[in-house]
Amino acid sequence: MQLYNKLSAKERETLIDEAGEDRLTLSFYAYAKIGNPHLFRNHLFIAWDNMDVLGRIYVAHEGINAQLSVPAKRFEEFKEFIDNIYFLEGVRLNIAIEHDAKAFLKLKVKVRKKIVADGLNDSTFDVTNKGVHVDALKFNELISDPNTVLVDMRNHYESEIGHFQGAITPDVDTFRDSLPIIEDDLKEYKEDKNLVMYCTGGIRCEKASAYYKHKGFKNVYQLEGGIIEYARQVEKQKLENKFIGKNFVFDHRRAEQISGEVIANCHQCGKACDTHVNCANEACHLLFIQCEECAKKMNNCCSTSCMEIAALPYEEQKALRKGKGNSNKIFKKGRSKVLKYKS
């Protein structure tokens, strides 16, 4: 019985090319009490591996967080499978606006302590006591209200390339960093202001809204389905689009275009640009914004030192990495002294 992925990314990419079939990129989450996450993890892997589903899935005692690539022809089979899991029946599936057959190249189902790392150790905190979910129409109404405070619950490198007009965009690296910062900054608004939050697909706001209610905020709202579902509803219902720029996504696409504006800049030359890349030096792998001209000039690297390493034969690069841990740059996305124009 196969319980783990055995193909390399390159081998999977070749199979996808040979199949030449459409795939759907989607995500979903659900908070639930899972007694045996490891058993549930194996159940998912066996079923989804047989359906040729790929993606990144986190399972914990508190629920599931999944980002997937599903063969279009097997979508109904996939949907029937999850509907037969009692706490996933009818779960919202956030279907991507732009699809890429190679959005994911492996099936990774991992058991984690939490499906969203929040750094919280409060036993009185009830994640199910969440804020009011609102659709795109109601969301637009709320954020037009001067009595509303709009907060982006994503990280700095996400909001840098796209966000809602007038939103507070905390300069944070992780979700866990944002919770206490936002609480402190907005504490004077607990009683009388509407606290409206959004994120990519809704999962971070689900936990954040419950957290802020726990902390005494009276009027807490969250965008149902996140930016992904908002963009879909805006297009379908012909609503005013209040999101500017791109929506950062956590797969090989890196972003979805929501509006035509480019609100970010190349981190190396300052030119208007909103394309995220990873440094070509695998020992660095820094996520940053790079325009086509700088990519050509810097050989897809973040610095001259990384250019020198990336130019070495692959075996020499491996030898240099041997015995060394991952560079901190991998985890400090978009944070480096070598990036002259990082705002």
CSV table of C-alpha atoms in Angstrom, one decimal:
chain,number,residue,atom,x,y,z
A,1,MET,CA,0.0,0.0,0.0
A,2,GLN,CA,1.5,3.3,-1.1
A,3,LEU,CA,1.2,6.1,1.5
A,4,TYR,CA,3.8,8.6,0.2
A,5,ASN,CA,4.7,10.2,-3.1
A,6,LYS,CA,7.3,8.3,-5.0
A,7,LEU,CA,7.7,10.4,-8.2
A,8,SER,CA,10.0,13.4,-8.5
A,9,ALA,CA,8.6,16.7,-9.6
A,10,LYS,CA,10.3,16.3,-13.0
A,11,GLU,CA,8.8,12.8,-13.5
A,12,ARG,CA,5.4,14.1,-12.6
A,13,GLU,CA,5.7,17.0,-14.9
A,14,THR,CA,6.5,14.7,-17.8
A,15,LEU,CA,3.4,12.6,-17.0
A,16,ILE,CA,1.2,15.7,-17.0
A,17,ASP,CA,2.6,16.8,-20.4
A,18,GLU,CA,2.1,13.3,-21.8
A,19,ALA,CA,-1.5,13.2,-20.5
A,20,GLY,CA,-2.3,16.6,-22.0
A,21,GLU,CA,-5.5,16.8,-19.9
A,22,ASP,CA,-7.0,19.8,-18.1
A,23,ARG,CA,-6.6,20.1,-14.4
A,24,LEU,CA,-8.5,22.3,-11.9
A,25,THR,CA,-6.7,24.2,-9.2
A,26,LEU,CA,-8.7,24.5,-6.0
A,27,SER,CA,-8.6,24.9,-2.3
A,28,PHE,CA,-10.7,24.2,0.8
A,29,TYR,CA,-10.6,24.1,4.5
A,30,ALA,CA,-12.7,22.9,7.4
A,31,TYR,CA,-12.3,23.2,11.2
A,32,ALA,CA,-13.5,19.9,12.8
A,33,LYS,CA,-12.5,17.6,15.6
A,34,ILE,CA,-10.4,14.8,14.1
A,35,GLY,CA,-9.6,12.1,16.6
A,36,ASN,CA,-6.8,10.4,14.6
A,37,PRO,CA,-5.2,12.8,12.1
A,38,HIS,CA,-2.6,10.2,11.0
A,39,LEU,CA,-5.3,7.6,10.1
A,40,PHE,CA,-7.3,10.4,8.3
A,41,ARG,CA,-4.2,11.5,6.5
A,42,ASN,CA,-3.6,8.0,5.2
A,43,HIS,CA,-7.2,7.6,4.1
A,44,LEU,CA,-6.9,10.8,2.1
A,45,PHE,CA,-3.6,10.0,0.5
A,46,ILE,CA,-4.8,6.5,-0.7
A,47,ALA,CA,-8.0,7.9,-2.2
A,48,TRP,CA,-6.5,11.0,-3.8
A,49,ASP,CA,-3.4,9.2,-5.1
A,50,ASN,CA,-5.7,6.8,-7.0
A,51,MET,CA,-7.5,9.9,-8.5
A,52,ASP,CA,-4.3,11.5,-9.6
A,53,VAL,CA,-4.9,14.4,-7.3
A,54,LEU,CA,-1.8,16.5,-6.5
A,55,GLY,CA,-1.3,19.3,-3.9
A,56,ARG,CA,-0.4,20.3,-0.4
A,57,ILE,CA,-2.7,19.2,2.4
A,58,TYR,CA,-2.4,19.8,6.2
A,59,VAL,CA,-4.3,17.7,8.6
A,60,ALA,CA,-4.5,18.3,12.4
A,61,HIS,CA,-6.8,17.6,15.3
A,62,GLU,CA,-8.5,20.9,14.5
A,63,GLY,CA,-9.3,20.2,10.9
A,64,ILE,CA,-7.9,20.2,7.3
A,65,ASN,CA,-6.4,22.8,5.0
A,66,ALA,CA,-6.0,21.7,1.4
A,67,GLN,CA,-4.6,23.2,-1.8
A,68,LEU,CA,-5.0,20.9,-4.8
A,69,SER,CA,-4.8,20.2,-8.5
A,70,VAL,CA,-7.5,17.8,-9.6
A,71,PRO,CA,-7.9,16.2,-13.1
A,72,ALA,CA,-11.0,18.0,-14.6
A,73,LYS,CA,-12.4,14.7,-15.8
A,74,ARG,CA,-12.3,13.3,-12.2
A,75,PHE,CA,-13.7,16.3,-10.4
A,76,GLU,CA,-17.1,14.8,-9.8
A,77,GLU,CA,-15.5,11.7,-8.4
A,78,PHE,CA,-13.3,13.9,-6.1
A,79,LYS,CA,-16.4,15.9,-5.0
A,80,GLU,CA,-18.4,12.8,-4.2
A,81,PHE,CA,-15.5,11.5,-2.1
A,82,ILE,CA,-15.2,14.5,0.1
A,83,ASP,CA,-19.0,14.8,0.4
A,84,ASN,CA,-19.0,11.4,2.0
A,85,ILE,CA,-16.8,12.7,4.8
A,86,TYR,CA,-19.3,14.0,7.3
A,87,PHE,CA,-17.5,17.3,8.2
A,88,LEU,CA,-16.6,18.0,4.5
A,89,GLU,CA,-20.1,17.5,3.0
A,90,GLY,CA,-20.9,20.6,1.1
A,91,VAL,CA,-17.7,22.3,2.0
A,92,ARG,CA,-16.9,25.4,-0.1
A,93,LEU,CA,-14.4,24.7,-2.9
A,94,ASN,CA,-12.5,27.8,-3.9
A,95,ILE,CA,-11.9,27.2,-7.6
A,96,ALA,CA,-8.9,29.2,-9.0
A,97,ILE,CA,-9.5,32.0,-11.5
A,98,GLU,CA,-6.5,30.9,-13.5
A,99,HIS,CA,-5.7,27.2,-13.9
A,100,ASP,CA,-2.3,25.7,-14.5
A,101,ALA,CA,-1.9,21.9,-15.0
A,102,LYS,CA,1.5,22.1,-13.2
A,103,ALA,CA,0.3,24.2,-10.2
A,104,PHE,CA,1.3,21.2,-8.0
A,105,LEU,CA,3.7,18.4,-8.9
A,106,LYS,CA,3.4,16.2,-5.9
A,107,LEU,CA,0.7,14.9,-3.5
A,108,LYS,CA,1.8,15.9,0.0
A,109,VAL,CA,-0.5,15.2,2.9
A,110,LYS,CA,1.1,16.2,6.2
A,111,VAL,CA,-0.1,15.9,9.8
A,112,ARG,CA,0.5,19.1,11.7
A,113,LYS,CA,-0.2,20.4,15.2
A,114,LYS,CA,-2.5,23.0,13.6
A,115,ILE,CA,-3.8,23.6,10.1
A,116,VAL,CA,-2.9,27.3,10.5
A,117,ALA,CA,0.2,28.2,12.7
A,118,ASP,CA,-1.1,30.8,15.0
A,119,GLY,CA,1.2,30.6,18.0
A,120,LEU,CA,-1.8,30.6,20.3
A,121,ASN,CA,-1.9,28.5,23.5
A,122,ASP,CA,-5.2,29.7,24.9
A,123,SER,CA,-7.4,26.8,26.0
A,124,THR,CA,-10.4,29.1,26.3
A,125,PHE,CA,-10.2,30.2,22.7
A,126,ASP,CA,-13.0,28.6,20.6
A,127,VAL,CA,-12.2,28.7,16.9
A,128,THR,CA,-15.8,27.9,16.0
A,129,ASN,CA,-17.1,31.1,17.6
A,130,LYS,CA,-16.2,33.0,14.4
A,131,GLY,CA,-17.2,36.3,12.9
A,132,VAL,CA,-20.0,37.0,10.4
A,133,HIS,CA,-19.3,35.7,6.9
A,134,VAL,CA,-20.2,38.2,4.1
A,135,ASP,CA,-20.3,37.9,0.3
A,136,ALA,CA,-18.8,40.3,-2.2
A,137,LEU,CA,-21.8,42.6,-2.3
A,138,LYS,CA,-22.1,43.0,1.5
A,139,PHE,CA,-18.3,43.2,1.7
A,140,ASN,CA,-18.3,46.2,-0.7
A,141,GLU,CA,-21.0,47.9,1.4
A,142,LEU,CA,-19.1,47.3,4.6
A,143,ILE,CA,-15.8,48.6,3.5
A,144,SER,CA,-17.5,51.8,2.1
A,145,ASP,CA,-18.8,52.5,5.5
A,146,PRO,CA,-16.6,55.1,7.4
A,147,ASN,CA,-17.3,53.1,10.6
A,148,THR,CA,-15.4,50.1,9.2
A,149,VAL,CA,-11.8,49.2,9.7
A,150,LEU,CA,-10.6,46.8,6.9
A,151,VAL,CA,-7.6,44.5,7.7
A,152,ASP,CA,-5.6,42.3,5.4
A,153,MET,CA,-4.7,39.1,7.4
A,154,ARG,CA,-2.0,38.0,4.9
A,155,ASN,CA,1.8,38.5,5.0
A,156,HIS,CA,3.7,41.5,3.7
A,157,TYR,CA,4.8,39.7,0.5
A,158,GLU,CA,1.2,38.9,-0.4
A,159,SER,CA,-0.3,42.3,0.2
A,160,GLU,CA,2.6,44.0,-1.5
A,161,ILE,CA,1.4,42.9,-5.0
A,162,GLY,CA,-2.3,43.3,-4.3
A,163,HIS,CA,-4.8,44.3,-1.7
A,164,PHE,CA,-8.2,46.0,-1.2
A,165,GLN,CA,-8.4,49.8,-1.4
A,166,GLY,CA,-8.0,51.4,2.1
A,167,ALA,CA,-7.0,48.2,3.8
A,168,ILE,CA,-4.5,48.0,6.7
A,169,THR,CA,-1.7,45.8,5.5
A,170,PRO,CA,0.5,44.7,8.4
A,171,ASP,CA,4.2,44.4,7.6
A,172,VAL,CA,4.5,40.8,9.0
A,173,ASP,CA,6.2,37.6,7.9
A,174,THR,CA,3.6,35.2,9.3
A,175,PHE,CA,0.0,34.9,10.4
A,176,ARG,CA,1.1,34.4,14.0
A,177,ASP,CA,2.9,37.7,13.9
A,178,SER,CA,-0.2,39.6,12.8
A,179,LEU,CA,-2.6,38.6,15.5
A,180,PRO,CA,-1.1,40.5,18.5
A,181,ILE,CA,0.0,43.5,16.3
A,182,ILE,CA,-3.5,44.0,14.9
A,183,GLU,CA,-5.1,43.6,18.3
A,184,ASP,CA,-2.9,46.2,19.8
A,185,ASP,CA,-3.3,48.7,16.9
A,186,LEU,CA,-7.1,48.4,16.9
A,187,LYS,CA,-7.9,48.0,20.6
A,188,GLU,CA,-9.6,51.4,20.8
A,189,TYR,CA,-12.2,50.2,18.2
A,190,LYS,CA,-13.4,47.1,20.0
A,191,GLU,CA,-16.8,48.5,20.9
A,192,ASP,CA,-17.9,50.7,18.1
A,193,LYS,CA,-16.2,49.9,14.8
A,194,ASN,CA,-16.8,47.2,12.2
A,195,LEU,CA,-13.7,45.0,12.1
A,196,VAL,CA,-13.7,43.5,8.6
A,197,MET,CA,-11.0,41.0,7.5
A,198,TYR,CA,-9.9,39.2,4.4
A,199,CYS,CA,-7.3,36.7,3.3
A,200,THR,CA,-6.6,34.5,0.2
A,201,GLY,CA,-9.3,31.8,0.7
A,202,GLY,CA,-10.8,32.5,4.1
A,203,ILE,CA,-8.9,30.1,6.4
A,204,ARG,CA,-6.8,32.6,8.2
A,205,CYS,CA,-9.8,34.9,8.7
A,206,GLU,CA,-11.8,32.0,10.1
A,207,LYS,CA,-9.4,31.7,13.0
A,208,ALA,CA,-8.6,35.5,13.3
A,209,SER,CA,-12.3,36.4,13.5
A,210,ALA,CA,-12.8,34.0,16.4
A,211,TYR,CA,-9.7,35.2,18.1
A,212,TYR,CA,-10.7,38.9,17.9
A,213,LYS,CA,-14.2,38.0,19.2
A,214,HIS,CA,-12.5,36.2,22.1
A,215,LYS,CA,-10.5,39.4,22.7
A,216,GLY,CA,-13.6,41.5,23.0
A,217,PHE,CA,-14.2,42.9,19.5
A,218,LYS,CA,-18.0,43.3,19.1
A,219,ASN,CA,-18.6,43.6,15.3
A,220,VAL,CA,-16.4,41.2,13.5
A,221,TYR,CA,-16.8,40.2,9.8
A,222,GLN,CA,-14.8,38.2,7.3
A,223,LEU,CA,-14.9,37.9,3.5
A,224,GLU,CA,-16.5,34.5,2.7
A,225,GLY,CA,-14.2,32.5,0.5
A,226,GLY,CA,-11.5,35.2,0.6
A,227,ILE,CA,-10.1,37.0,-2.4
A,228,ILE,CA,-10.6,34.0,-4.6
A,229,GLU,CA,-14.3,33.8,-4.2
A,230,TYR,CA,-14.7,37.6,-4.2
A,231,ALA,CA,-13.1,37.9,-7.6
A,232,ARG,CA,-15.5,35.2,-8.9
A,233,GLN,CA,-18.6,36.9,-7.5
A,234,VAL,CA,-17.5,40.3,-8.8
A,235,GLU,CA,-17.1,38.9,-12.3
A,236,LYS,CA,-20.4,36.9,-12.2
A,237,GLN,CA,-22.5,39.6,-10.6
A,238,LYS,CA,-20.8,42.6,-12.4
A,239,LEU,CA,-20.0,44.2,-9.1
A,240,GLU,CA,-17.4,47.0,-8.6
A,241,ASN,CA,-14.0,45.4,-8.0
A,242,LYS,CA,-12.3,47.1,-5.0
A,243,PHE,CA,-9.3,44.8,-5.1
A,244,ILE,CA,-6.2,46.3,-6.8
A,245,GLY,CA,-3.3,44.2,-8.2
A,246,LYS,CA,-2.7,40.5,-8.0
A,247,ASN,CA,-3.8,37.8,-5.5
A,248,PHE,CA,-0.7,35.9,-4.2
A,249,VAL,CA,-1.2,32.1,-4.2
A,250,PHE,CA,0.8,29.3,-2.7
A,251,ASP,CA,1.5,27.1,-5.8
A,252,HIS,CA,3.7,27.3,-8.9
A,253,ARG,CA,1.5,30.1,-10.4
A,254,ARG,CA,2.4,32.4,-7.5
A,255,ALA,CA,-0.3,34.8,-8.3
A,256,GLU,CA,-3.7,35.4,-10.0
A,257,GLN,CA,-4.5,38.7,-11.8
A,258,ILE,CA,-7.5,40.4,-10.2
A,259,SER,CA,-7.2,43.9,-11.7
A,260,GLY,CA,-4.9,45.5,-14.3
A,261,GLU,CA,-3.0,47.7,-11.8
A,262,VAL,CA,0.6,47.0,-11.0
A,263,ILE,CA,1.1,48.3,-7.4
A,264,ALA,CA,4.5,46.8,-6.6
A,265,ASN,CA,8.1,47.3,-7.8
A,266,CYS,CA,11.1,45.3,-8.8
A,267,HIS,CA,13.2,44.8,-5.7
A,268,GLN,CA,16.4,45.2,-7.6
A,269,CYS,CA,15.8,48.2,-9.9
A,270,GLY,CA,12.6,49.8,-8.6
A,271,LYS,CA,10.7,49.4,-11.9
A,272,ALA,CA,6.9,48.8,-11.7
A,273,CYS,CA,6.6,45.0,-11.4
A,274,ASP,CA,4.6,42.4,-9.5
A,275,THR,CA,6.2,39.1,-10.5
A,276,HIS,CA,7.5,37.0,-7.7
A,277,VAL,CA,10.4,34.6,-8.3
A,278,ASN,CA,12.7,32.4,-6.3
A,279,CYS,CA,16.5,33.0,-6.4
A,280,ALA,CA,18.1,30.5,-8.8
A,281,ASN,CA,20.7,29.7,-6.2
A,282,GLU,CA,19.0,26.7,-4.5
A,283,ALA,CA,20.9,27.3,-1.3
A,284,CYS,CA,19.2,30.7,-1.1
A,285,HIS,CA,15.8,30.3,-2.9
A,286,LEU,CA,14.8,33.8,-1.6
A,287,LEU,CA,11.3,34.9,-2.8
A,288,PHE,CA,11.4,38.4,-4.2
A,289,ILE,CA,10.0,40.5,-7.0
A,290,GLN,CA,12.1,40.7,-10.2
A,291,CYS,CA,11.4,42.3,-13.5
A,292,GLU,CA,12.5,40.7,-16.8
A,293,GLU,CA,15.4,43.0,-17.3
A,294,CYS,CA,16.9,42.3,-13.9
A,295,ALA,CA,16.2,38.6,-14.3
A,296,LYS,CA,18.3,38.6,-17.5
A,297,LYS,CA,21.0,40.8,-15.9
A,298,MET,CA,21.2,38.9,-12.7
A,299,ASN,CA,20.7,35.4,-14.2
A,300,ASN,CA,17.5,34.9,-12.1
A,301,CYS,CA,19.4,35.5,-8.9
A,302,CYS,CA,18.9,38.0,-6.0
A,303,SER,CA,22.6,39.0,-5.7
A,304,THR,CA,26.0,38.8,-7.4
A,305,SER,CA,27.2,36.3,-4.8
A,306,CYS,CA,24.2,34.0,-5.7
A,307,MET,CA,24.9,34.5,-9.4
A,308,GLU,CA,28.4,33.2,-8.8
A,309,ILE,CA,27.2,30.1,-7.0
A,310,ALA,CA,24.4,29.4,-9.5
A,311,ALA,CA,26.9,29.5,-12.4
A,312,LEU,CA,28.9,26.6,-10.8
A,313,PRO,CA,28.3,23.1,-12.0
A,314,TYR,CA,25.4,21.5,-10.2
A,315,GLU,CA,27.5,19.0,-8.3
A,316,GLU,CA,29.7,21.8,-7.0
A,317,GLN,CA,26.6,23.6,-5.8
A,318,LYS,CA,25.5,20.5,-4.0
A,319,ALA,CA,28.9,20.1,-2.4
A,320,LEU,CA,28.7,23.7,-1.1
A,321,ARG,CA,25.3,23.0,0.4
A,322,LYS,CA,26.3,19.7,2.1
A,323,GLY,CA,26.1,19.8,5.8
A,324,LYS,CA,24.5,23.2,5.9
A,325,GLY,CA,20.9,24.0,7.0
A,326,ASN,CA,18.5,26.0,4.9
A,327,SER,CA,19.3,29.6,4.5
A,328,ASN,CA,17.2,32.0,6.6
A,329,LYS,CA,16.3,33.7,3.4
A,330,ILE,CA,14.0,30.8,2.5
A,331,PHE,CA,11.8,31.7,5.5
A,332,LYS,CA,12.3,35.5,5.3
A,333,LYS,CA,10.4,35.9,2.1
A,334,GLY,CA,11.2,39.2,0.4
A,335,ARG,CA,13.5,40.3,3.3
A,336,SER,CA,17.1,40.7,2.4
A,337,LYS,CA,19.7,43.5,2.5
A,338,VAL,CA,20.6,42.7,-1.1
A,339,LEU,CA,17.2,43.9,-2.2
A,340,LYS,CA,17.7,47.6,-2.7
A,341,TYR,CA,14.1,48.5,-3.6
A,342,LYS,CA,12.2,46.4,-1.2
A,343,SER,CA,9.6,48.8,0.3
